[in-house]
mmCIF file of C-alpha atoms and ligand atoms in Angstrom:
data_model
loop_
_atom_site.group_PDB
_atom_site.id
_atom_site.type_symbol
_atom_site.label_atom_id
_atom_site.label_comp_id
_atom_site.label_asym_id
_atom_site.label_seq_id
_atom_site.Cartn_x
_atom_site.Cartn_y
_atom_site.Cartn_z
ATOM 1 C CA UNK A 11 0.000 0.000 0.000
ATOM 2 C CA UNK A 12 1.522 3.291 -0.780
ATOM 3 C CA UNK A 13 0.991 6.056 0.499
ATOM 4 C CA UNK A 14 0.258 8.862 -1.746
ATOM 5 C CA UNK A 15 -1.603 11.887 -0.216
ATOM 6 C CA UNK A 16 -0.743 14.126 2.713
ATOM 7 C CA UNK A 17 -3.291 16.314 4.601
ATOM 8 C CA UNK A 18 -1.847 19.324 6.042
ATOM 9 C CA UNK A 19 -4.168 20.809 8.651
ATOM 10 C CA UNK A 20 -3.861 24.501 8.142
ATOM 11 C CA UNK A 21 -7.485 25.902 9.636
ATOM 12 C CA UNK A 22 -6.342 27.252 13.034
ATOM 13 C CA UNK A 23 -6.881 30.402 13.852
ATOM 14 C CA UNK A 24 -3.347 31.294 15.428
ATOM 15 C CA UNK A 25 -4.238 33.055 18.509
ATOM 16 C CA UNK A 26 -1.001 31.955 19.959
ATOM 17 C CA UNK A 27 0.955 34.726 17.510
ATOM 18 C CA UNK A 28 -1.342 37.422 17.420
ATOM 19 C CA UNK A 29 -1.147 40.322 16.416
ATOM 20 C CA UNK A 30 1.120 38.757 14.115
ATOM 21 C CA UNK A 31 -1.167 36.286 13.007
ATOM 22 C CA UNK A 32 -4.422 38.762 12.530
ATOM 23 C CA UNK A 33 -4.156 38.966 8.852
ATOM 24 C CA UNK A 34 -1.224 37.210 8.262
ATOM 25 C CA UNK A 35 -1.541 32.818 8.486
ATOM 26 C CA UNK A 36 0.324 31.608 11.247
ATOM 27 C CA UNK A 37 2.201 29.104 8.878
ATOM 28 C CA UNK A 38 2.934 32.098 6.713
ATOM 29 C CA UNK A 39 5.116 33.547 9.441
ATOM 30 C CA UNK A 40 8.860 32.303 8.619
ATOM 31 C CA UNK A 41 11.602 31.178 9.294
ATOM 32 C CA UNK A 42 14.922 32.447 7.979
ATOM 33 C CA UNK A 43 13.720 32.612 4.487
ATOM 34 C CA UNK A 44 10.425 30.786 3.786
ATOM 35 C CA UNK A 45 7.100 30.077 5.331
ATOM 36 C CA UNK A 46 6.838 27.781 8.414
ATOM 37 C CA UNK A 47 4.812 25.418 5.951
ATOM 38 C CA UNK A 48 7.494 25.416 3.296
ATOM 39 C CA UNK A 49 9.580 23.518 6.013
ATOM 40 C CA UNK A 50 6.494 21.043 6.273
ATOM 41 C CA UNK A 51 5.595 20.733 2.439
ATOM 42 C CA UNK A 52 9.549 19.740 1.918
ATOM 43 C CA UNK A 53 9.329 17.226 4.014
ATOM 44 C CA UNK A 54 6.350 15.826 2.421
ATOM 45 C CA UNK A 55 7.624 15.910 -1.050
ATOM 46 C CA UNK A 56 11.552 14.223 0.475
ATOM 47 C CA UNK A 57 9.145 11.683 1.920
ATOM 48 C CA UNK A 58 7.916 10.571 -1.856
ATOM 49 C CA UNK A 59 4.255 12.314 -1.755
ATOM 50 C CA UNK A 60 3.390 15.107 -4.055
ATOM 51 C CA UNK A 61 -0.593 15.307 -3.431
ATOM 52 C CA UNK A 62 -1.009 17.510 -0.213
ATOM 53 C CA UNK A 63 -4.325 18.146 0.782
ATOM 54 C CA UNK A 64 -4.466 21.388 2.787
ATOM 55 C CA UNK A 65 -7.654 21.738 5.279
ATOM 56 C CA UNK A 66 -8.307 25.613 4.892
ATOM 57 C CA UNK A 67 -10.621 28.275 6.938
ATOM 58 C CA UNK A 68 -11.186 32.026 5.893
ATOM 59 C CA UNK A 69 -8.081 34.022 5.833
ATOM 60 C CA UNK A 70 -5.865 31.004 4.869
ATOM 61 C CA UNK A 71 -5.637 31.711 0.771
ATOM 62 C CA UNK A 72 -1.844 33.196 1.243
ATOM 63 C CA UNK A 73 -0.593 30.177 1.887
ATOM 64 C CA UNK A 74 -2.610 28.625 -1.358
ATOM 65 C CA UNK A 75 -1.216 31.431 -3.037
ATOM 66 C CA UNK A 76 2.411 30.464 -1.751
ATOM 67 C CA UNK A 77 2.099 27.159 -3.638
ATOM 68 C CA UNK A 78 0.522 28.437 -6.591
ATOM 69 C CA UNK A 79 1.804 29.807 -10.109
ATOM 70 C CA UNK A 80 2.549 33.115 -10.309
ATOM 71 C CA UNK A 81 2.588 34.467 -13.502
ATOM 72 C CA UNK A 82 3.363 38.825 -12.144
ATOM 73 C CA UNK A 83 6.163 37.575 -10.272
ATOM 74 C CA UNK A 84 7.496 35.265 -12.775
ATOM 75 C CA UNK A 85 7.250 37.298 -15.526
ATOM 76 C CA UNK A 86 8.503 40.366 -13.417
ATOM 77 C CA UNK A 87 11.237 38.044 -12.668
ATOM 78 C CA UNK A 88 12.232 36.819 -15.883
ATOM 79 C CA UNK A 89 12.568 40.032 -17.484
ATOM 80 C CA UNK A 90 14.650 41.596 -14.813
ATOM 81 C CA UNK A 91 17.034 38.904 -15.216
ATOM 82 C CA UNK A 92 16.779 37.604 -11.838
ATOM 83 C CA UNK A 93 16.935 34.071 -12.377
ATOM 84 C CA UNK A 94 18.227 32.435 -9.371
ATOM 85 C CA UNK A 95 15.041 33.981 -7.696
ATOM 86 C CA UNK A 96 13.059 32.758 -10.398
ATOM 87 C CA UNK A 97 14.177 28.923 -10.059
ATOM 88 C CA UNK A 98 13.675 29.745 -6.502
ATOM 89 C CA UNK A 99 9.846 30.680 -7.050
ATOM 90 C CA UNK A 100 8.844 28.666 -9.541
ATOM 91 C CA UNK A 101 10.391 25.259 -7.997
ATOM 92 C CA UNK A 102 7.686 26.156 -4.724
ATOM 93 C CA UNK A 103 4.482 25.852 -7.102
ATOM 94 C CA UNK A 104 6.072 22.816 -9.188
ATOM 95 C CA UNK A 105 6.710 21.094 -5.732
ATOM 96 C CA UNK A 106 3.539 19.702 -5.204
ATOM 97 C CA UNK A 107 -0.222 19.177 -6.637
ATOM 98 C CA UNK A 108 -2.547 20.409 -4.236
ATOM 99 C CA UNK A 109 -6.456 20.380 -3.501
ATOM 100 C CA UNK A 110 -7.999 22.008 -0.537
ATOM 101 C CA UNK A 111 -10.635 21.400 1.502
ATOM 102 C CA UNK A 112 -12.571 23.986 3.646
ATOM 103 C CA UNK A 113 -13.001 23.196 6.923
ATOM 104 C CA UNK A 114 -16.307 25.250 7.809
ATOM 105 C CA UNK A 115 -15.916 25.388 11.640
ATOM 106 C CA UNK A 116 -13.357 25.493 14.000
ATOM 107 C CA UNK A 117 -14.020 21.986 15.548
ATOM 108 C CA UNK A 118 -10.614 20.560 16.276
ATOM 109 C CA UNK A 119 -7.890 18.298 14.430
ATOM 110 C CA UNK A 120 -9.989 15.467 14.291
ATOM 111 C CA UNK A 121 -12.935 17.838 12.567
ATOM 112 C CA UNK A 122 -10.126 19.254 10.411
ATOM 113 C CA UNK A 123 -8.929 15.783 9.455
ATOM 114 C CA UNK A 124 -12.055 14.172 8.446
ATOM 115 C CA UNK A 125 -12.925 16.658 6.636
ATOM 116 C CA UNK A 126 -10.274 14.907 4.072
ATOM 117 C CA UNK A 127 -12.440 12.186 3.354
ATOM 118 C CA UNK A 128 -14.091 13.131 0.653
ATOM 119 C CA UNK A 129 -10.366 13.956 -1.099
ATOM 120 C CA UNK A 130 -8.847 10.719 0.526
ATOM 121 C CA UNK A 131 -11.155 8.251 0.308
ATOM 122 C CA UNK A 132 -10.291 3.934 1.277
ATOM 123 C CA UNK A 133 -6.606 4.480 1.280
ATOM 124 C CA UNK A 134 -4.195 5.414 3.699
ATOM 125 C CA UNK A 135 -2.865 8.643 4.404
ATOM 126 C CA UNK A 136 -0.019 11.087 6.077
ATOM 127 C CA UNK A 137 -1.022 13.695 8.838
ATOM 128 C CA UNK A 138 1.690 16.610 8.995
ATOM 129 C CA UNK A 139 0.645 19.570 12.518
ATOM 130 C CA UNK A 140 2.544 22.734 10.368
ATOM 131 C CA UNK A 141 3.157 23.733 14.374
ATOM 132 C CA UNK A 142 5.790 20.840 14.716
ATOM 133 C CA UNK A 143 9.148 21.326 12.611
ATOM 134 C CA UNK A 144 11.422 18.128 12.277
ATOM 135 C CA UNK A 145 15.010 18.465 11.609
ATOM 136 C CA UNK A 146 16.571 15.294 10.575
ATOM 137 C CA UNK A 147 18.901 13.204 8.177
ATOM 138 C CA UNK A 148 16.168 11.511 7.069
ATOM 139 C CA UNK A 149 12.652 13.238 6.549
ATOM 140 C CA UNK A 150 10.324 12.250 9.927
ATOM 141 C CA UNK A 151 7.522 11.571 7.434
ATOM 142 C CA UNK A 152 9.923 9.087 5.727
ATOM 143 C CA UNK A 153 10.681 7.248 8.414
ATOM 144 C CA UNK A 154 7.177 6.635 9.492
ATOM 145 C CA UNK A 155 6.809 5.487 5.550
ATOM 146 C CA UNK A 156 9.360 2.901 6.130
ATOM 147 C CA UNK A 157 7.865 1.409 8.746
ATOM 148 C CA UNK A 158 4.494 1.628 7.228
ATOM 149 C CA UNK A 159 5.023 -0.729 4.599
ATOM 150 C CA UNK A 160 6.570 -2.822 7.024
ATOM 151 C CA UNK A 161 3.561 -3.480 9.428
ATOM 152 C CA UNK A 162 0.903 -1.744 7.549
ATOM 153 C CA UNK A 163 -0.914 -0.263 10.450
ATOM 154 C CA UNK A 164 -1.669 3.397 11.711
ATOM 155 C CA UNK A 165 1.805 4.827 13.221
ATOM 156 C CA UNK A 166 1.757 7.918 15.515
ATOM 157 C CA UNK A 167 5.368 9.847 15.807
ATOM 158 C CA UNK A 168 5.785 9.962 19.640
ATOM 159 C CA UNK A 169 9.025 11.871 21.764
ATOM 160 C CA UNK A 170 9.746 11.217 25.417
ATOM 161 C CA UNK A 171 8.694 14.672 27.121
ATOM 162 C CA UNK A 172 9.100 15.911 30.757
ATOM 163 C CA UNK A 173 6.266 14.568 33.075
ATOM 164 C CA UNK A 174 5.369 18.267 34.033
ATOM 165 C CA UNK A 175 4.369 18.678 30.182
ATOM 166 C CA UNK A 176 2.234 15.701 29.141
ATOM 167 C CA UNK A 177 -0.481 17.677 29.820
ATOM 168 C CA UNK A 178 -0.112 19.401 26.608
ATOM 169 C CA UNK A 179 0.022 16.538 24.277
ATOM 170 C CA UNK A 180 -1.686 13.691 23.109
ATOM 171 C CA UNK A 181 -0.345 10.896 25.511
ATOM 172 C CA UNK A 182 0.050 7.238 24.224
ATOM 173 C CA UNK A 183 0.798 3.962 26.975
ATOM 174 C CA UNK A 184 2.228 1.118 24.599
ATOM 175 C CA UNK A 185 4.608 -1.467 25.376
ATOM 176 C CA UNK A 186 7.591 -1.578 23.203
ATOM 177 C CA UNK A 187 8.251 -4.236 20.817
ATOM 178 C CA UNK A 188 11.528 -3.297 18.856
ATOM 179 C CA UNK A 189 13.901 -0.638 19.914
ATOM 180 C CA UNK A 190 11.517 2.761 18.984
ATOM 181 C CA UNK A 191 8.761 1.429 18.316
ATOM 182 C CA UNK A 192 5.817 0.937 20.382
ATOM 183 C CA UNK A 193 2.450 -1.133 20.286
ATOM 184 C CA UNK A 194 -0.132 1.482 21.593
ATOM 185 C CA UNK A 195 -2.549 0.272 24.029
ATOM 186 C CA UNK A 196 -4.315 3.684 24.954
ATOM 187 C CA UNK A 197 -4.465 7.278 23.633
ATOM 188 C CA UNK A 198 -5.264 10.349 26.258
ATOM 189 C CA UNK A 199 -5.254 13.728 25.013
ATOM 190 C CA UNK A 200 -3.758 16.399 27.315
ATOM 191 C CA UNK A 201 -4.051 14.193 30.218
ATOM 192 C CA UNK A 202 -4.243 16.073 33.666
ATOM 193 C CA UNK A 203 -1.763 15.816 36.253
ATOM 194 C CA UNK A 204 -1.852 11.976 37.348
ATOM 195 C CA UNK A 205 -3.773 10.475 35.058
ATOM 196 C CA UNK A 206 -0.967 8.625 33.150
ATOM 197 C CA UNK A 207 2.634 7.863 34.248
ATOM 198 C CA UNK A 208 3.419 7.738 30.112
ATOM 199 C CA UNK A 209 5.937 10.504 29.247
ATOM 200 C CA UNK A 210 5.582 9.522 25.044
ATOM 201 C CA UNK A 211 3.815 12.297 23.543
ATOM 202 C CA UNK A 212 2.423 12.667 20.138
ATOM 203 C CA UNK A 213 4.373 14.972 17.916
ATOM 204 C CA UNK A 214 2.427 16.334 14.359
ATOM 205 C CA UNK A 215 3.054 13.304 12.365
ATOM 206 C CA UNK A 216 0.932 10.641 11.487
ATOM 207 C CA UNK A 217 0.479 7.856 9.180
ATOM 208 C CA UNK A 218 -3.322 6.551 9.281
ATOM 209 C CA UNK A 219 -5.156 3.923 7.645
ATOM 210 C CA UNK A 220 -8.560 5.312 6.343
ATOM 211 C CA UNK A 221 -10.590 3.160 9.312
ATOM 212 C CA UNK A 222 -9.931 6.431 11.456
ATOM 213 C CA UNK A 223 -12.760 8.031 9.485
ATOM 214 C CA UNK A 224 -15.241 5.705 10.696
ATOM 215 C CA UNK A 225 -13.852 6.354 14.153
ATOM 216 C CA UNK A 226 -13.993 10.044 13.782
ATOM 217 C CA UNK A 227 -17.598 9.652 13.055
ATOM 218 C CA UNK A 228 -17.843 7.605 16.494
ATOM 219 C CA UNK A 229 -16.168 10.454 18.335
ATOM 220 C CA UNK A 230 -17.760 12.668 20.723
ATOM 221 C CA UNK A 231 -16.612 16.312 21.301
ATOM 222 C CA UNK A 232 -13.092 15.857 23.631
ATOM 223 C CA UNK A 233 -11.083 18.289 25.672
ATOM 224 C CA UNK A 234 -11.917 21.920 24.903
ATOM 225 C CA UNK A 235 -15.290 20.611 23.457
ATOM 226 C CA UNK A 236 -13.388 19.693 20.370
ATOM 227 C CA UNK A 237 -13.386 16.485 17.847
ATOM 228 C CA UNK A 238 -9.928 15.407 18.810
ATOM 229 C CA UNK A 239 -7.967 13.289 16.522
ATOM 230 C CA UNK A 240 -6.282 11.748 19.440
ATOM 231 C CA UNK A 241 -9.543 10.215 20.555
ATOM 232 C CA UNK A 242 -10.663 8.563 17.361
ATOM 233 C CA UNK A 243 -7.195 6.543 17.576
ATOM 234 C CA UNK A 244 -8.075 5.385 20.857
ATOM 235 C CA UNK A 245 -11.126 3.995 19.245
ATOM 236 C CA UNK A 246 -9.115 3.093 16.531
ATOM 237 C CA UNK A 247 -6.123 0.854 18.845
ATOM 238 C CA UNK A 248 -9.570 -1.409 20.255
ATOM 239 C CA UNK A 249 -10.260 -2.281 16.599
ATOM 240 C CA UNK A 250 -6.597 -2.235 14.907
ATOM 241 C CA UNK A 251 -2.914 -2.161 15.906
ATOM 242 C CA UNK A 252 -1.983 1.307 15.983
ATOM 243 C CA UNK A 253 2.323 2.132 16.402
ATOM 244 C CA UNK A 254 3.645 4.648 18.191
ATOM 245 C CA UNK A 255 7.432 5.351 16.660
ATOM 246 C CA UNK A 256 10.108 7.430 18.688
ATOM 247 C CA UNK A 257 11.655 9.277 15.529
ATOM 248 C CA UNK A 258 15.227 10.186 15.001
ATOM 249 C CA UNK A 259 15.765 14.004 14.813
ATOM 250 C CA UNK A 260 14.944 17.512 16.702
ATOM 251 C CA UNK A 261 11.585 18.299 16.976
ATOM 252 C CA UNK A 262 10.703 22.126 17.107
ATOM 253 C CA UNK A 263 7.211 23.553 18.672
ATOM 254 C CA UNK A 264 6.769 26.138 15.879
ATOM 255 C CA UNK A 265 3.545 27.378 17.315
ATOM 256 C CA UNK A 266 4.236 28.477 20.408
ATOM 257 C CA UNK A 267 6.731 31.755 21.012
ATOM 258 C CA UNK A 268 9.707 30.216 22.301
ATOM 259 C CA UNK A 269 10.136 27.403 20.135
ATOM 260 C CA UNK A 270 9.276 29.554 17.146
ATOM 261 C CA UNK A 271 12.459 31.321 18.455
ATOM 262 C CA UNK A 272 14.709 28.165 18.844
ATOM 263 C CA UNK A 273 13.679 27.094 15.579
ATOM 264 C CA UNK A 274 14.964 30.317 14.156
ATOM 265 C CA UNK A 275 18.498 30.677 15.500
ATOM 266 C CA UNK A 276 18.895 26.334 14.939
ATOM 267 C CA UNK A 277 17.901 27.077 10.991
ATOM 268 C CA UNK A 278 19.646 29.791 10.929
ATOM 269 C CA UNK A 279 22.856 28.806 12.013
ATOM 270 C CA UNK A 280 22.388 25.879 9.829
ATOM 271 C CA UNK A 281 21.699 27.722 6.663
ATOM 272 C CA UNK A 282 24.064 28.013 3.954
ATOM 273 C CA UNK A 283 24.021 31.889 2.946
ATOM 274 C CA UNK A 284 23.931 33.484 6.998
ATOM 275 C CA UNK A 285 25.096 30.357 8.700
ATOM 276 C CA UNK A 286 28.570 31.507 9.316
ATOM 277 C CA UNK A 287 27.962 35.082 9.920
ATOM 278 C CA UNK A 288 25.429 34.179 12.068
ATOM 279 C CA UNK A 289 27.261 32.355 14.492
ATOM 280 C CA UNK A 290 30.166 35.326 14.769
ATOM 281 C CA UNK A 291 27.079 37.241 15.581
ATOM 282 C CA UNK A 292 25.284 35.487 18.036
ATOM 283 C CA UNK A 293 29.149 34.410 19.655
ATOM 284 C CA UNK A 294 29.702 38.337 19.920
ATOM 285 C CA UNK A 295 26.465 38.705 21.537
ATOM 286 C CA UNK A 296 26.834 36.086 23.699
ATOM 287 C CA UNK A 297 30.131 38.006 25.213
ATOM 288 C CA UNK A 298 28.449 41.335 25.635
ATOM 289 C CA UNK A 299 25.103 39.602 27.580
ATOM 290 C CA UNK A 300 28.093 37.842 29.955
ATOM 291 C CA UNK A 301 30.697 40.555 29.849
HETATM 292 C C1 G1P B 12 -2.118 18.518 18.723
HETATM 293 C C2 G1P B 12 -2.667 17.134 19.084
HETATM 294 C C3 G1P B 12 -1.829 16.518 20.224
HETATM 295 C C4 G1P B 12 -0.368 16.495 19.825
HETATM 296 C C5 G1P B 12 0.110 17.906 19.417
HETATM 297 C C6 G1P B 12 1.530 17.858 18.845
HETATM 298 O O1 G1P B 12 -2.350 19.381 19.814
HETATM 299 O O2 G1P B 12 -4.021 17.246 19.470
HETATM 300 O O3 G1P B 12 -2.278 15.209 20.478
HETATM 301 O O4 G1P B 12 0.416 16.011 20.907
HETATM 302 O O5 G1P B 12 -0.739 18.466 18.401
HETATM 303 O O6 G1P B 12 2.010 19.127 18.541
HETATM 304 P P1 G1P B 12 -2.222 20.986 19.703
HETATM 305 O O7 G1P B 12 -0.763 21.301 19.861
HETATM 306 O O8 G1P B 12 -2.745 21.377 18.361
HETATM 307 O O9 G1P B 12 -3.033 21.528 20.839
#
């Protein structure tokens, strides 16, 4: 079974960044030198999958847009000779074929994701959160592929977190049956303070056979009086195997301030054009703030 699509959840209303974020999508805001969403659509497209299916709301059509051909800019481009810019722009619309669904209200991931149904349809599917930026040899959503055609059953990406902040994930218990990977035996989103003694939290990636649709249908508003994806897959692990798979690579919480910021400086000092300068800087500044 391959897996061909991706759905990129993109609806949220990014209340996290405002003001930035009023009229501006949050996965519009970048980092170094593209979109926070560029970093996720790569990722697809290194992974093997061209068809991304984007779950829109109102305000989102920038980031349509971002994908798109442009035909001003290129043309602008072209005859002002910039053509290093040009590749640039028009390799980001030739990077993917994309459809997108609107998702017409705000009633949380799992909402947003079954709203790909109709797009998806019997096969299975790739879930990429554009909040959660993974830098690694090999692309997160690749790895997960790999061991999808092993064992052919849903796989949720999972990290070890500190105890003090499982409440703000999607929790899974599972007993581990090779090194990394785990056999999930219950799913808890944002579990209060005792509830589990699991530390392995979901992180934005997930590979799901289509049965979650039925079990979307079977689930009741969660936390925050949302449809949570989380609790269709515990529906989901009573009816199928489900995987939870500790990836290899750094994991950045794009959606929140501070790891926004993190995310930043890492790419930054890893990019090939500032890198180097980059570092001097941030070396320097690190003398002053001690000196
Ligand atoms: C969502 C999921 C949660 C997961 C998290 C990862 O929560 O509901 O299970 O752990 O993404 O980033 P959100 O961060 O959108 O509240």
């Amino acid at each position: 079974m391959k897996i061909k699509k991706a759905v990129l959840p993109v609806a949220g209303l990014g209340t996290r960044f405002l003001p930035a974020t009023k009229a501006i999508p949050k996965e519009m805001l970048t980092i170094v030198d593209r979109p926070t969403i560029q970093y996720i659509v790569e990722e697809v497209v290194a992974s093997g999958i061209r068809e991304i299916v984007f779950i829109t709301a109102a305000g989102k059509s920038a980031i349509e847009n971002h994908f798109d051909y442009s035909f001003e800019l290129e043309t602008f481009l072209a005859q002002k000779g910039k053509l290093d810019l040009l590749r640039e722009v028009r390799g980001i619309s030739r990077l993917i074929d994309l459809v997108s669904v609107r998702q017409k209200e705000p009633l949380g991931l799992g909402h947003a994701v079954k709203a790909s149904e109709p797009v998806v349809g019997n096969q299975p599917f790739a879930v990429l959160l554009g909040d959660d930026l993974v830098d690694s040899d090999v692309p997160c959503a690749y790895q997960m592929l790999k061991i999808f055609d092993e064992y052919e059953e849903s796989i949720v990406a999972v990290q070890r977190v500190p105890q003090e902040e499982t409440h703000q994930y999607g929790i899974v218990e599972a007993v581990e049956v090779a090194p990394g990977l785990h056999k999930v035996e219950k799913l808890i989103e944002k579990p209060k303070r005792g509830v589990t003694k699991s530390n392995l939290a979901i992180i934005g990636r997930y590979v799901l056979r289509p049965e979650i649709y039925s079990c979307l249908s079977r689930t009741l508003p969660g936390i925050g009086g949302e449809i949570q994806l989380t609790d269709a897959l515990n529906i989901l692990c009573k009816e199928r195997t489900i995987y939870a798979y500790e990836f290899q690579g750094k994991r950045f919480d794009a959606g929140d301030k501070l790891g926004y910021l993190k995310a930043t400086v890492e790419y930054a000092l890893a990019h090939p054009e500032v890198g180097s300068s980059f570092k001097k800087y941030l070396q320097n500044l690190i003398k002053q703030i001690e000196g």
